[in-house]
């Protein structure tokens, strides 16, 4: 294997990796938007680029869905390509003879992409609904401020700069600043000592 072939393969794999990462970030943005919009929060108003760069990796469900989506998309495209090459007659019947048209490739990839976006959008809706149920079933947290003010509510989520708290059926965006002394997750733990 010569150096030029190795460089081409490395460049191609870097392009694929970068494309997949951008795709995963896009899925993370869509799913996070769906989660926060259930509480009438436009997450894009409170986030910066670094929040979205890490979004897919902060939730296992988003990461798993992203990886599975990429694998399924890759397998379907490969299957379609192999079917067209190995069995052109049945492929042509299945596509009603449209595969003979010049514009078929554009039509095929566009329709696959749009179908995939529809599936992603529907999945993000289910994710948002699931996350809302999980959030509403959480125990409240307590936030202690430096000036001795205390706020208690259900943690919806947070970005690098803001904590979203559900209090008395209202959503509060609390800036993550030096005025917060600490955040109390539970009031009292029920820990039983085990005998040795």
PDB file of C-alpha atoms in Angstrom:
ATOM      1  CA  UNK A   1       0.000   0.000   0.000  1.00  0.00           C
ATOM      2  CA  UNK A   2       1.538   3.315  -1.039  1.00  0.00           C
ATOM      3  CA  UNK A   3       1.489   6.544   0.954  1.00  0.00           C
ATOM      4  CA  UNK A   4      -0.970   8.277  -1.389  1.00  0.00           C
ATOM      5  CA  UNK A   5      -3.558   5.482  -0.983  1.00  0.00           C
ATOM      6  CA  UNK A   6      -3.120   5.564   2.817  1.00  0.00           C
ATOM      7  CA  UNK A   7      -3.544   9.364   2.883  1.00  0.00           C
ATOM      8  CA  UNK A   8      -6.695   9.089   0.759  1.00  0.00           C
ATOM      9  CA  UNK A   9      -8.170   6.497   3.121  1.00  0.00           C
ATOM     10  CA  UNK A  10      -7.291   8.565   6.189  1.00  0.00           C
ATOM     11  CA  UNK A  11      -8.813  11.664   4.620  1.00  0.00           C
ATOM     12  CA  UNK A  12     -11.963   9.734   3.724  1.00  0.00           C
ATOM     13  CA  UNK A  13     -12.317   8.272   7.227  1.00  0.00           C
ATOM     14  CA  UNK A  14     -11.808  11.715   8.789  1.00  0.00           C
ATOM     15  CA  UNK A  15     -14.542  13.125   6.538  1.00  0.00           C
ATOM     16  CA  UNK A  16     -16.914  10.301   7.505  1.00  0.00           C
ATOM     17  CA  UNK A  17     -16.124  10.742  11.218  1.00  0.00           C
ATOM     18  CA  UNK A  18     -16.656  14.527  11.035  1.00  0.00           C
ATOM     19  CA  UNK A  19     -19.924  14.108   9.122  1.00  0.00           C
ATOM     20  CA  UNK A  20     -21.190  11.562  11.674  1.00  0.00           C
ATOM     21  CA  UNK A  21     -20.252  13.854  14.571  1.00  0.00           C
ATOM     22  CA  UNK A  22     -22.059  16.828  12.999  1.00  0.00           C
ATOM     23  CA  UNK A  23     -25.047  14.574  12.361  1.00  0.00           C
ATOM     24  CA  UNK A  24     -25.050  13.426  16.028  1.00  0.00           C
ATOM     25  CA  UNK A  25     -24.891  17.065  17.193  1.00  0.00           C
ATOM     26  CA  UNK A  26     -27.889  17.849  14.974  1.00  0.00           C
ATOM     27  CA  UNK A  27     -29.840  14.957  16.500  1.00  0.00           C
ATOM     28  CA  UNK A  28     -28.872  16.155  19.988  1.00  0.00           C
ATOM     29  CA  UNK A  29     -30.116  19.670  19.185  1.00  0.00           C
ATOM     30  CA  UNK A  30     -33.414  18.326  17.849  1.00  0.00           C
ATOM     31  CA  UNK A  31     -33.992  16.046  20.840  1.00  0.00           C
ATOM     32  CA  UNK A  32     -33.033  18.732  23.379  1.00  0.00           C
ATOM     33  CA  UNK A  33     -35.349  21.211  21.681  1.00  0.00           C
ATOM     34  CA  UNK A  34     -38.163  18.664  21.906  1.00  0.00           C
ATOM     35  CA  UNK A  35     -37.482  18.057  25.614  1.00  0.00           C
ATOM     36  CA  UNK A  36     -37.360  21.723  26.654  1.00  0.00           C
ATOM     37  CA  UNK A  37     -40.188  22.874  24.389  1.00  0.00           C
ATOM     38  CA  UNK A  38     -42.542  20.691  26.474  1.00  0.00           C
ATOM     39  CA  UNK A  39     -41.984  23.281  29.207  1.00  0.00           C
ATOM     40  CA  UNK A  40     -42.235  26.275  26.822  1.00  0.00           C
ATOM     41  CA  UNK A  41     -38.473  26.817  26.902  1.00  0.00           C
ATOM     42  CA  UNK A  42     -36.681  27.769  23.708  1.00  0.00           C
ATOM     43  CA  UNK A  43     -33.376  26.095  24.552  1.00  0.00           C
ATOM     44  CA  UNK A  44     -31.611  27.938  21.719  1.00  0.00           C
ATOM     45  CA  UNK A  45     -32.084  31.228  23.626  1.00  0.00           C
ATOM     46  CA  UNK A  46     -30.181  29.887  26.641  1.00  0.00           C
ATOM     47  CA  UNK A  47     -27.485  27.712  25.064  1.00  0.00           C
ATOM     48  CA  UNK A  48     -24.214  28.330  23.354  1.00  0.00           C
ATOM     49  CA  UNK A  49     -22.373  26.144  20.866  1.00  0.00           C
ATOM     50  CA  UNK A  50     -20.545  24.203  23.601  1.00  0.00           C
ATOM     51  CA  UNK A  51     -23.831  23.053  25.134  1.00  0.00           C
ATOM     52  CA  UNK A  52     -24.797  21.502  21.809  1.00  0.00           C
ATOM     53  CA  UNK A  53     -21.364  19.996  21.150  1.00  0.00           C
ATOM     54  CA  UNK A  54     -21.787  17.959  24.318  1.00  0.00           C
ATOM     55  CA  UNK A  55     -25.577  17.428  24.119  1.00  0.00           C
ATOM     56  CA  UNK A  56     -25.501  14.002  22.436  1.00  0.00           C
ATOM     57  CA  UNK A  57     -23.050  12.675  25.027  1.00  0.00           C
ATOM     58  CA  UNK A  58     -24.936  14.014  28.046  1.00  0.00           C
ATOM     59  CA  UNK A  59     -27.893  11.693  27.464  1.00  0.00           C
ATOM     60  CA  UNK A  60     -27.421   7.990  26.732  1.00  0.00           C
ATOM     61  CA  UNK A  61     -30.766   7.779  24.907  1.00  0.00           C
ATOM     62  CA  UNK A  62     -29.739  10.483  22.416  1.00  0.00           C
ATOM     63  CA  UNK A  63     -26.320   8.900  21.898  1.00  0.00           C
ATOM     64  CA  UNK A  64     -27.748   5.408  21.344  1.00  0.00           C
ATOM     65  CA  UNK A  65     -30.440   6.697  18.993  1.00  0.00           C
ATOM     66  CA  UNK A  66     -27.821   8.654  17.035  1.00  0.00           C
ATOM     67  CA  UNK A  67     -25.487   5.683  16.639  1.00  0.00           C
ATOM     68  CA  UNK A  68     -28.315   3.298  15.714  1.00  0.00           C
ATOM     69  CA  UNK A  69     -29.687   5.866  13.231  1.00  0.00           C
ATOM     70  CA  UNK A  70     -26.332   6.220  11.493  1.00  0.00           C
ATOM     71  CA  UNK A  71     -25.903   2.439  11.297  1.00  0.00           C
ATOM     72  CA  UNK A  72     -29.441   1.910   9.931  1.00  0.00           C
ATOM     73  CA  UNK A  73     -28.994   4.714   7.394  1.00  0.00           C
ATOM     74  CA  UNK A  74     -25.664   3.264   6.242  1.00  0.00           C
ATOM     75  CA  UNK A  75     -27.091  -0.288   5.968  1.00  0.00           C
ATOM     76  CA  UNK A  76     -30.152   0.859   3.989  1.00  0.00           C
ATOM     77  CA  UNK A  77     -28.074   2.871   1.515  1.00  0.00           C
ATOM     78  CA  UNK A  78     -25.657  -0.066   1.056  1.00  0.00           C
ATOM     79  CA  UNK A  79     -28.557  -2.521   0.648  1.00  0.00           C
ATOM     80  CA  UNK A  80     -30.220  -0.305  -1.951  1.00  0.00           C
ATOM     81  CA  UNK A  81     -26.959   0.060  -3.892  1.00  0.00           C
ATOM     82  CA  UNK A  82     -26.240  -3.683  -3.806  1.00  0.00           C
ATOM     83  CA  UNK A  83     -29.791  -4.536  -4.859  1.00  0.00           C
ATOM     84  CA  UNK A  84     -29.552  -2.160  -7.820  1.00  0.00           C
ATOM     85  CA  UNK A  85     -26.221  -3.707  -8.936  1.00  0.00           C
ATOM     86  CA  UNK A  86     -26.908  -7.414  -8.245  1.00  0.00           C
ATOM     87  CA  UNK A  87     -30.549  -7.651  -9.258  1.00  0.00           C
ATOM     88  CA  UNK A  88     -31.370  -4.759 -11.608  1.00  0.00           C
ATOM     89  CA  UNK A  89     -34.532  -6.360 -13.024  1.00  0.00           C
ATOM     90  CA  UNK A  90     -36.323  -6.736  -9.681  1.00  0.00           C
ATOM     91  CA  UNK A  91     -35.036  -3.316  -8.588  1.00  0.00           C
ATOM     92  CA  UNK A  92     -36.486  -1.767 -11.730  1.00  0.00           C
ATOM     93  CA  UNK A  93     -39.846  -3.482 -11.101  1.00  0.00           C
ATOM     94  CA  UNK A  94     -39.851  -2.266  -7.502  1.00  0.00           C
ATOM     95  CA  UNK A  95     -39.102   1.305  -8.578  1.00  0.00           C
ATOM     96  CA  UNK A  96     -41.711   1.164 -11.389  1.00  0.00           C
ATOM     97  CA  UNK A  97     -38.984   1.706 -13.975  1.00  0.00           C
ATOM     98  CA  UNK A  98     -38.047   5.101 -12.546  1.00  0.00           C
ATOM     99  CA  UNK A  99     -34.462   3.910 -12.001  1.00  0.00           C
ATOM    100  CA  UNK A 100     -33.920   4.312 -15.765  1.00  0.00           C
ATOM    101  CA  UNK A 101     -34.554   8.063 -15.536  1.00  0.00           C
ATOM    102  CA  UNK A 102     -31.613  10.482 -15.300  1.00  0.00           C
ATOM    103  CA  UNK A 103     -32.976  12.181 -12.196  1.00  0.00           C
ATOM    104  CA  UNK A 104     -33.607   8.942 -10.267  1.00  0.00           C
ATOM    105  CA  UNK A 105     -30.475   9.169  -8.084  1.00  0.00           C
ATOM    106  CA  UNK A 106     -31.392  12.677  -6.932  1.00  0.00           C
ATOM    107  CA  UNK A 107     -34.978  11.559  -6.281  1.00  0.00           C
ATOM    108  CA  UNK A 108     -33.815   8.440  -4.393  1.00  0.00           C
ATOM    109  CA  UNK A 109     -31.390  10.220  -2.063  1.00  0.00           C
ATOM    110  CA  UNK A 110     -33.776  13.119  -1.473  1.00  0.00           C
ATOM    111  CA  UNK A 111     -36.672  10.802  -0.597  1.00  0.00           C
ATOM    112  CA  UNK A 112     -34.454   8.683   1.690  1.00  0.00           C
ATOM    113  CA  UNK A 113     -33.207  11.816   3.433  1.00  0.00           C
ATOM    114  CA  UNK A 114     -36.712  13.257   3.881  1.00  0.00           C
ATOM    115  CA  UNK A 115     -38.036   9.928   5.187  1.00  0.00           C
ATOM    116  CA  UNK A 116     -35.161   9.788   7.656  1.00  0.00           C
ATOM    117  CA  UNK A 117     -35.830  13.362   8.830  1.00  0.00           C
ATOM    118  CA  UNK A 118     -39.506  12.476   9.378  1.00  0.00           C
ATOM    119  CA  UNK A 119     -38.521   9.483  11.500  1.00  0.00           C
ATOM    120  CA  UNK A 120     -36.090  11.653  13.495  1.00  0.00           C
ATOM    121  CA  UNK A 121     -38.743  14.291  14.097  1.00  0.00           C
ATOM    122  CA  UNK A 122     -41.281  11.698  15.275  1.00  0.00           C
ATOM    123  CA  UNK A 123     -38.678  10.047  17.525  1.00  0.00           C
ATOM    124  CA  UNK A 124     -37.728  13.403  19.053  1.00  0.00           C
ATOM    125  CA  UNK A 125     -41.416  13.976  19.855  1.00  0.00           C
ATOM    126  CA  UNK A 126     -41.597  10.653  21.719  1.00  0.00           C
ATOM    127  CA  UNK A 127     -38.333  11.505  23.481  1.00  0.00           C
ATOM    128  CA  UNK A 128     -39.684  14.902  24.598  1.00  0.00           C
ATOM    129  CA  UNK A 129     -42.858  13.312  25.937  1.00  0.00           C
ATOM    130  CA  UNK A 130     -40.875  10.602  27.768  1.00  0.00           C
ATOM    131  CA  UNK A 131     -38.479  13.153  29.285  1.00  0.00           C
ATOM    132  CA  UNK A 132     -41.357  15.338  30.494  1.00  0.00           C
ATOM    133  CA  UNK A 133     -42.891  12.366  32.349  1.00  0.00           C
ATOM    134  CA  UNK A 134     -39.502  11.513  33.886  1.00  0.00           C
ATOM    135  CA  UNK A 135     -38.920  15.116  34.983  1.00  0.00           C
ATOM    136  CA  UNK A 136     -42.365  15.481  36.554  1.00  0.00           C
ATOM    137  CA  UNK A 137     -41.788  12.292  38.583  1.00  0.00           C
ATOM    138  CA  UNK A 138     -38.496  13.558  40.050  1.00  0.00           C
ATOM    139  CA  UNK A 139     -38.069  14.644  43.639  1.00  0.00           C
ATOM    140  CA  UNK A 140     -37.656  18.410  44.088  1.00  0.00           C
ATOM    141  CA  UNK A 141     -34.244  19.965  44.633  1.00  0.00           C
ATOM    142  CA  UNK A 142     -33.366  22.945  46.797  1.00  0.00           C
ATOM    143  CA  UNK A 143     -31.104  25.761  45.652  1.00  0.00           C
ATOM    144  CA  UNK A 144     -29.396  27.863  48.335  1.00  0.00           C
ATOM    145  CA  UNK A 145     -28.210  31.327  47.340  1.00  0.00           C
ATOM    146  CA  UNK A 146     -25.430  33.331  48.968  1.00  0.00           C
ATOM    147  CA  UNK A 147     -27.946  35.909  50.252  1.00  0.00           C
ATOM    148  CA  UNK A 148     -29.732  33.043  52.109  1.00  0.00           C
ATOM    149  CA  UNK A 149     -32.617  32.889  49.646  1.00  0.00           C
ATOM    150  CA  UNK A 150     -33.827  29.335  49.076  1.00  0.00           C
ATOM    151  CA  UNK A 151     -35.730  28.020  46.059  1.00  0.00           C
ATOM    152  CA  UNK A 152     -37.232  24.569  45.800  1.00  0.00           C
ATOM    153  CA  UNK A 153     -38.507  22.962  42.623  1.00  0.00           C
ATOM    154  CA  UNK A 154     -38.135  20.201  40.076  1.00  0.00           C
ATOM    155  CA  UNK A 155     -34.991  20.324  37.971  1.00  0.00           C
ATOM    156  CA  UNK A 156     -35.912  20.381  34.279  1.00  0.00           C
ATOM    157  CA  UNK A 157     -32.338  20.625  33.078  1.00  0.00           C
ATOM    158  CA  UNK A 158     -29.402  22.955  32.781  1.00  0.00           C
ATOM    159  CA  UNK A 159     -26.989  24.504  30.353  1.00  0.00           C
ATOM    160  CA  UNK A 160     -23.554  25.886  31.076  1.00  0.00           C
ATOM    161  CA  UNK A 161     -25.081  29.165  32.290  1.00  0.00           C
ATOM    162  CA  UNK A 162     -28.692  28.458  33.342  1.00  0.00           C
ATOM    163  CA  UNK A 163     -30.649  26.063  35.579  1.00  0.00           C
ATOM    164  CA  UNK A 164     -34.289  25.459  34.646  1.00  0.00           C
ATOM    165  CA  UNK A 165     -36.518  24.872  37.643  1.00  0.00           C
ATOM    166  CA  UNK A 166     -40.229  24.042  37.723  1.00  0.00           C
ATOM    167  CA  UNK A 167     -41.775  25.838  40.711  1.00  0.00           C
ATOM    168  CA  UNK A 168     -45.498  26.174  41.420  1.00  0.00           C
ATOM    169  CA  UNK A 169     -46.338  25.194  37.820  1.00  0.00           C
ATOM    170  CA  UNK A 170     -44.048  27.943  36.501  1.00  0.00           C
ATOM    171  CA  UNK A 171     -40.653  27.544  34.870  1.00  0.00           C
ATOM    172  CA  UNK A 172     -37.776  29.632  36.204  1.00  0.00           C
ATOM    173  CA  UNK A 173     -34.459  30.137  34.456  1.00  0.00           C
ATOM    174  CA  UNK A 174     -31.887  30.714  37.189  1.00  0.00           C
ATOM    175  CA  UNK A 175     -28.508  32.001  35.998  1.00  0.00           C
ATOM    176  CA  UNK A 176     -25.581  29.847  37.113  1.00  0.00           C
ATOM    177  CA  UNK A 177     -23.588  32.558  38.866  1.00  0.00           C
ATOM    178  CA  UNK A 178     -21.640  33.072  42.055  1.00  0.00           C
ATOM    179  CA  UNK A 179     -24.887  33.937  43.864  1.00  0.00           C
ATOM    180  CA  UNK A 180     -25.746  30.233  44.129  1.00  0.00           C
ATOM    181  CA  UNK A 181     -24.155  28.807  47.237  1.00  0.00           C
ATOM    182  CA  UNK A 182     -25.157  25.183  46.711  1.00  0.00           C
ATOM    183  CA  UNK A 183     -27.840  22.943  45.262  1.00  0.00           C
ATOM    184  CA  UNK A 184     -29.403  20.434  47.616  1.00  0.00           C
ATOM    185  CA  UNK A 185     -30.513  17.376  45.672  1.00  0.00           C
ATOM    186  CA  UNK A 186     -32.397  15.595  48.454  1.00  0.00           C
ATOM    187  CA  UNK A 187     -33.709  16.792  51.765  1.00  0.00           C
ATOM    188  CA  UNK A 188     -32.838  13.705  53.757  1.00  0.00           C
ATOM    189  CA  UNK A 189     -31.457  10.377  52.710  1.00  0.00           C
ATOM    190  CA  UNK A 190     -32.970   7.231  54.146  1.00  0.00           C
ATOM    191  CA  UNK A 191     -29.755   5.292  54.656  1.00  0.00           C
ATOM    192  CA  UNK A 192     -29.891   2.245  56.882  1.00  0.00           C
ATOM    193  CA  UNK A 193     -26.643   1.167  58.438  1.00  0.00           C
ATOM    194  CA  UNK A 194     -25.748  -2.419  57.744  1.00  0.00           C
ATOM    195  CA  UNK A 195     -24.446  -4.622  60.532  1.00  0.00           C
ATOM    196  CA  UNK A 196     -20.939  -5.993  60.130  1.00  0.00           C
TER     197      UNK A 196
END
